[in-house]
mmCIF file with all atom_site columns, C-alpha atoms in Angstrom:
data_model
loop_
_atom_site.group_PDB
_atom_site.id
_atom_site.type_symbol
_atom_site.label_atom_id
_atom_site.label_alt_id
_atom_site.label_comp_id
_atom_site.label_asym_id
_atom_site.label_entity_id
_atom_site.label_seq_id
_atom_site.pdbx_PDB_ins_code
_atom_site.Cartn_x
_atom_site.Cartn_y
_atom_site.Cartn_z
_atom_site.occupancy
_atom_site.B_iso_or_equiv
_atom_site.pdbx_formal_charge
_atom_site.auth_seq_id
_atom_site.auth_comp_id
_atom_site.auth_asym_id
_atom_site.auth_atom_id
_atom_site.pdbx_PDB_model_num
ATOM 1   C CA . UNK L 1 1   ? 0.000   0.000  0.000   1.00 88.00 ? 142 UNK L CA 1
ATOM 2   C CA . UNK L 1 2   ? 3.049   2.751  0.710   1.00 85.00 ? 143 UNK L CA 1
ATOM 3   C CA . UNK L 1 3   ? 4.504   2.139  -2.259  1.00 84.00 ? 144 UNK L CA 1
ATOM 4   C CA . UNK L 1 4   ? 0.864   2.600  -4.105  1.00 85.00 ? 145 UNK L CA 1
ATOM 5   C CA . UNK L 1 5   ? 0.765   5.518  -2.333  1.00 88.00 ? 146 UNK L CA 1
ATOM 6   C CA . UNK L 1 6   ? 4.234   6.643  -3.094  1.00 83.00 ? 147 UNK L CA 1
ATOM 7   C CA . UNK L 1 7   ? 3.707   5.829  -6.740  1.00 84.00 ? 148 UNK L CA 1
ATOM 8   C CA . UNK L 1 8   ? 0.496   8.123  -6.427  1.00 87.00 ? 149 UNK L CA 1
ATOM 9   C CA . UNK L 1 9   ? 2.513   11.061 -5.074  1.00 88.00 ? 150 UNK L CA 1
ATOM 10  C CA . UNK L 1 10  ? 5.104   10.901 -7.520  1.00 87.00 ? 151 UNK L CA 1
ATOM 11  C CA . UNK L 1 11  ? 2.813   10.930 -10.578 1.00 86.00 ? 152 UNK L CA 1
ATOM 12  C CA . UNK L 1 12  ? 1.304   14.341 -8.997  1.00 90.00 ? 153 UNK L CA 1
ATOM 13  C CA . UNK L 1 13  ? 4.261   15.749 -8.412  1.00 91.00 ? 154 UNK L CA 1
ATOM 14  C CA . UNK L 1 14  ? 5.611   15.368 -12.191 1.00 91.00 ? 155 UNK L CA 1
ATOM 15  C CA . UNK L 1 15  ? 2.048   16.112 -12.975 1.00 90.00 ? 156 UNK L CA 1
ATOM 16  C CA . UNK L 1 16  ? 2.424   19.551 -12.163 1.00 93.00 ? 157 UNK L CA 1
ATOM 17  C CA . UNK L 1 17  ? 5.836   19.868 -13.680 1.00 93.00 ? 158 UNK L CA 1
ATOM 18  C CA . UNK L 1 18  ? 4.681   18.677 -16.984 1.00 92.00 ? 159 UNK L CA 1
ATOM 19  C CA . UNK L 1 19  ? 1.766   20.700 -16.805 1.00 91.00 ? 160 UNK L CA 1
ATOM 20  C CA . UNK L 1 20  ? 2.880   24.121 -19.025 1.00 93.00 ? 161 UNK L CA 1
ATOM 21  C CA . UNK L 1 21  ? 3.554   20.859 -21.526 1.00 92.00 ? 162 UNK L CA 1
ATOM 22  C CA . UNK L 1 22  ? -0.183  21.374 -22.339 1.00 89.00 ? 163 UNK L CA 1
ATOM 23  C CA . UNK L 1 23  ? -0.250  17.065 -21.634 1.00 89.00 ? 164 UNK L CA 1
ATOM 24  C CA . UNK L 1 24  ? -2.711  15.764 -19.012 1.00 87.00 ? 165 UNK L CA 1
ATOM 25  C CA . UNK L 1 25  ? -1.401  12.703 -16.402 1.00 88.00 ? 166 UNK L CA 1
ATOM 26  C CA . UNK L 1 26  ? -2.993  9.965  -18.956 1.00 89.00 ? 167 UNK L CA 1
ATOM 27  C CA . UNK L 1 27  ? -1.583  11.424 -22.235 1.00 92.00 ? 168 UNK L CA 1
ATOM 28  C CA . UNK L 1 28  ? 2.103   11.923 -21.032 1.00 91.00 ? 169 UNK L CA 1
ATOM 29  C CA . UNK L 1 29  ? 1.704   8.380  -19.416 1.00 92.00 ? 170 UNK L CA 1
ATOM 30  C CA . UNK L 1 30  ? 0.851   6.972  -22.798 1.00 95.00 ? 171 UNK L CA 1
ATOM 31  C CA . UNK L 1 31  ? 3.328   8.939  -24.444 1.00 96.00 ? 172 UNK L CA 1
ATOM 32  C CA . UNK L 1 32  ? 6.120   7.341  -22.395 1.00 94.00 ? 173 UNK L CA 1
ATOM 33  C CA . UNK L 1 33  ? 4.640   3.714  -22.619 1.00 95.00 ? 174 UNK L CA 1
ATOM 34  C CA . UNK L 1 34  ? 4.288   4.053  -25.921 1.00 96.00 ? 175 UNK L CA 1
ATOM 35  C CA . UNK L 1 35  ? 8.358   5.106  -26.324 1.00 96.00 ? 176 UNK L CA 1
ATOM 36  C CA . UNK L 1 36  ? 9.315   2.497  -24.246 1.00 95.00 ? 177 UNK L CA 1
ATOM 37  C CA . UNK L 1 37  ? 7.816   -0.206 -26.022 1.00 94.00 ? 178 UNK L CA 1
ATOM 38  C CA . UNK L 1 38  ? 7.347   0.884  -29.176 1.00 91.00 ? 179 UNK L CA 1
ATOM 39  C CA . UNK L 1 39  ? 4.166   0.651  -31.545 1.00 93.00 ? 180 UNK L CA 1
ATOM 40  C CA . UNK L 1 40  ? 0.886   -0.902 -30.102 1.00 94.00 ? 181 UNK L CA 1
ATOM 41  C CA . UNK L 1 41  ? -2.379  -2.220 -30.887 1.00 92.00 ? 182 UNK L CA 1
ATOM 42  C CA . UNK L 1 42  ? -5.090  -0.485 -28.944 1.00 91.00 ? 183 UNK L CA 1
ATOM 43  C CA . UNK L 1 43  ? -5.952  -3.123 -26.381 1.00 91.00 ? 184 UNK L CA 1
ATOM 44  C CA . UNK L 1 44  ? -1.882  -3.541 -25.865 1.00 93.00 ? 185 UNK L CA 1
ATOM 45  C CA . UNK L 1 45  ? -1.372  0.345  -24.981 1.00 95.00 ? 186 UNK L CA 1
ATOM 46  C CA . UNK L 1 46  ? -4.880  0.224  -22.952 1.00 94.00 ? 187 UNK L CA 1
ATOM 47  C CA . UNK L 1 47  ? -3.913  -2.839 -20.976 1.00 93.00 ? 188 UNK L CA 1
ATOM 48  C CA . UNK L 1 48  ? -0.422  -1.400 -20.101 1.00 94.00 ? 189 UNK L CA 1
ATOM 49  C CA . UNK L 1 49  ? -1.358  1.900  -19.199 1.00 92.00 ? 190 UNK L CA 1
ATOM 50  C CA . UNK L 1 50  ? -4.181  0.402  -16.782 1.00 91.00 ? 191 UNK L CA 1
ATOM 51  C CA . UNK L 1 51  ? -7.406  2.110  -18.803 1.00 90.00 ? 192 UNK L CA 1
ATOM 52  C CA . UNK L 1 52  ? -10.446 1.136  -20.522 1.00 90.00 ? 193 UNK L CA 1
ATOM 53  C CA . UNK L 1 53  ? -10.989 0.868  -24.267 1.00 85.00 ? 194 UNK L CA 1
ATOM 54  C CA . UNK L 1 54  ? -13.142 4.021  -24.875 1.00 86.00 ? 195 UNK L CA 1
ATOM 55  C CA . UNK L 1 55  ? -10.718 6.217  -22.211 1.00 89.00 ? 196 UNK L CA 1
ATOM 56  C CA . UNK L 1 56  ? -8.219  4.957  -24.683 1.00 92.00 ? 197 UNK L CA 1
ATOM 57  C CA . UNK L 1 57  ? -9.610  6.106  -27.744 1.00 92.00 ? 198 UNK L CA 1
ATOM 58  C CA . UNK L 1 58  ? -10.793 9.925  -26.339 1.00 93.00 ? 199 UNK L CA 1
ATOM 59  C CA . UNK L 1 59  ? -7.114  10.298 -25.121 1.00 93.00 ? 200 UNK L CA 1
ATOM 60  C CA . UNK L 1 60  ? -5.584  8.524  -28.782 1.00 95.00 ? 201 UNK L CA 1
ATOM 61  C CA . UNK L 1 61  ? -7.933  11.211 -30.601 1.00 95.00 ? 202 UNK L CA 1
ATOM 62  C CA . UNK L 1 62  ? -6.351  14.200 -28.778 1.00 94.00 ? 203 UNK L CA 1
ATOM 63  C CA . UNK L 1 63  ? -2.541  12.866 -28.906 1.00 96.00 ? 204 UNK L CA 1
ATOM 64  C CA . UNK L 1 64  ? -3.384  12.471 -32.778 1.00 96.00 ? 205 UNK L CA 1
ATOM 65  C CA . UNK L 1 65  ? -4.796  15.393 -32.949 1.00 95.00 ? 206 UNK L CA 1
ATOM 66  C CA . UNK L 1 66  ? -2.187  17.056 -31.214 1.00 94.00 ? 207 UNK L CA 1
ATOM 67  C CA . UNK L 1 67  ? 0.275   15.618 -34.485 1.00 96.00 ? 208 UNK L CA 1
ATOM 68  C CA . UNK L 1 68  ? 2.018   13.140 -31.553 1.00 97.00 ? 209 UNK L CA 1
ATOM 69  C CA . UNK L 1 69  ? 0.734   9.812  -32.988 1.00 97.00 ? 210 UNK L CA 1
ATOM 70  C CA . UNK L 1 70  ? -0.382  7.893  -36.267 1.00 96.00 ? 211 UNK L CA 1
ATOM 71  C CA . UNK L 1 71  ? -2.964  5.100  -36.067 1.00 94.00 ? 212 UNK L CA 1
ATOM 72  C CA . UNK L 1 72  ? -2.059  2.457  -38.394 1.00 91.00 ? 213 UNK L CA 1
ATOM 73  C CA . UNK L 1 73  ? -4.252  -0.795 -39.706 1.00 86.00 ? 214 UNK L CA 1
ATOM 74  C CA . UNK L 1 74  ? -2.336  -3.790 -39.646 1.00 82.00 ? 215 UNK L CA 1
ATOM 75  C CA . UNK L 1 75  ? -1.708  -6.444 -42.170 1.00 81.00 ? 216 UNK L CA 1
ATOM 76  C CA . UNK L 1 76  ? -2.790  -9.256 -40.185 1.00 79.00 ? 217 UNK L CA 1
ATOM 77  C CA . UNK L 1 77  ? -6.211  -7.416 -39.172 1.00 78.00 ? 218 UNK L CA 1
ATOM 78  C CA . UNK L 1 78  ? -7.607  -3.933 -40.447 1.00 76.00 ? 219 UNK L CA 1
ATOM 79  C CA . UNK L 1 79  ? -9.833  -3.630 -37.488 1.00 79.00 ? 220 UNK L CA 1
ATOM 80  C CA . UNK L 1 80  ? -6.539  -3.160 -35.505 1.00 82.00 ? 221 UNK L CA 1
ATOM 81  C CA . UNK L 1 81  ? -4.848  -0.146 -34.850 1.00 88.00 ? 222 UNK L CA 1
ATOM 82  C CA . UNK L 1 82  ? -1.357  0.023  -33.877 1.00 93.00 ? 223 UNK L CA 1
ATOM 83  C CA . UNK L 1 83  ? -0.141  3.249  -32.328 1.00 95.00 ? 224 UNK L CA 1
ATOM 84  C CA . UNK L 1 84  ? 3.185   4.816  -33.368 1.00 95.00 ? 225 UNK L CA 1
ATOM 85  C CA . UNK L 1 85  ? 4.702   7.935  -31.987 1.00 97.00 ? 226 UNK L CA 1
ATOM 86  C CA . UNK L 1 86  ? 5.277   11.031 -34.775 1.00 97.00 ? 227 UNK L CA 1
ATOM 87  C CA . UNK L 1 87  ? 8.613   12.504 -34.914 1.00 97.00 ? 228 UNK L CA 1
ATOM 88  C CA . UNK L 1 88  ? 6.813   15.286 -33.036 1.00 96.00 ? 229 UNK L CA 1
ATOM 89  C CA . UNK L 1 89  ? 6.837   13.469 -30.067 1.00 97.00 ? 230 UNK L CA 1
ATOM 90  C CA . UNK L 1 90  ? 10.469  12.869 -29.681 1.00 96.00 ? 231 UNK L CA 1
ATOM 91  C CA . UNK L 1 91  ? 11.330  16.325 -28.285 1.00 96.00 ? 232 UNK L CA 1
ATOM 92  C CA . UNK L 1 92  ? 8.190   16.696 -26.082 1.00 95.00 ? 233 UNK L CA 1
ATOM 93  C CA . UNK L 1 93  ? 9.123   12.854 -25.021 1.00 95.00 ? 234 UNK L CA 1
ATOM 94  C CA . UNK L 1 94  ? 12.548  14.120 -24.002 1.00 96.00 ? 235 UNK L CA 1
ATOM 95  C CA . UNK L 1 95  ? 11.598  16.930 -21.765 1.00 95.00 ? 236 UNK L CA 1
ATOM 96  C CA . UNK L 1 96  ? 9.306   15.030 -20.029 1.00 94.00 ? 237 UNK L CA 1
ATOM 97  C CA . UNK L 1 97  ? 12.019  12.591 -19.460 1.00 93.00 ? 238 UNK L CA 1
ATOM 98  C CA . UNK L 1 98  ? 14.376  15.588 -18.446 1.00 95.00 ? 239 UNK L CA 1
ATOM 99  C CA . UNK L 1 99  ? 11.832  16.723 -16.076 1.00 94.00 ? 240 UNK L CA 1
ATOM 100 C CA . UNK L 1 100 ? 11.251  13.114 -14.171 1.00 91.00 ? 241 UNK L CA 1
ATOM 101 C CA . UNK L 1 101 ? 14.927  12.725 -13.836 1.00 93.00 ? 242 UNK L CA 1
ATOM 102 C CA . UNK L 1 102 ? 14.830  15.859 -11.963 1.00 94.00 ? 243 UNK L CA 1
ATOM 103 C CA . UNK L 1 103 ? 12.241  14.648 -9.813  1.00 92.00 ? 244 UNK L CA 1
ATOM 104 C CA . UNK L 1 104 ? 13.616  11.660 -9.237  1.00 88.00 ? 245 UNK L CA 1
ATOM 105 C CA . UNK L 1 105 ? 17.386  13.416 -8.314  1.00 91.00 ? 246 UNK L CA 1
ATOM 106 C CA . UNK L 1 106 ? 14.947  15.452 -5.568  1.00 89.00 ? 247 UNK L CA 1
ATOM 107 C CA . UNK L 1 107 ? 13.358  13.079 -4.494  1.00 83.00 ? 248 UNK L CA 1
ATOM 108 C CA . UNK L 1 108 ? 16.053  10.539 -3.636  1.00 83.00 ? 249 UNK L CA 1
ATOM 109 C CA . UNK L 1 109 ? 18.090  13.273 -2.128  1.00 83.00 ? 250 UNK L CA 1
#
């Protein structure tokens, strides 16, 4: 439970650093999944990121939107979509990152 509640904390806390990013908690979450392990269907990135399908696809439309991610059929089956990060996303990607590291230096000290 403390480290739930730790976990908890530390999302709020880089919450509000991220925020002038213009990215809410789930998007920036998604974002990061998404660069660490690379293109994935719907259900994939939904089930990792711990939301349902139609949360999913209201926070997919505003990252696409946004010009941070493509949806892509796949060969196998046009009904899925696989979701891969833009080269837009890199740099907003990498200050998040930035930012968390600082976090996590403050935090630890």
């Amino acid at each position: 439970m403390e480290l739930g509640r730790v976990a908890r904390k530390w999302r709020a806390r880089l919450d509000a650093r991220v925020k002038h990013l213009g990215l809410t908690q789930a998007r920036w979450i998604a974002l990061l999944q998404l660069r660490r392990s690379g293109p994935l269907s719907q259900r994939d990135l939904a089930e990792q990121i711990g939301v349902e399908g139609p949360t999913l696809v209201r926070l997919l439309d505003g990252l696409q939107q946004g010009g941070l991610i493509e949806r892509t059929a796949t060969h196998e089956d046009r009904r899925v979509k696989k979701i891969h990060l833009t080269a837009s996303a890199y740099p907003l990607i990498e200050e998040i990152t930035r930012i968390s590291d600082a976090l996590r230096e403050e935090l630890m000290e």
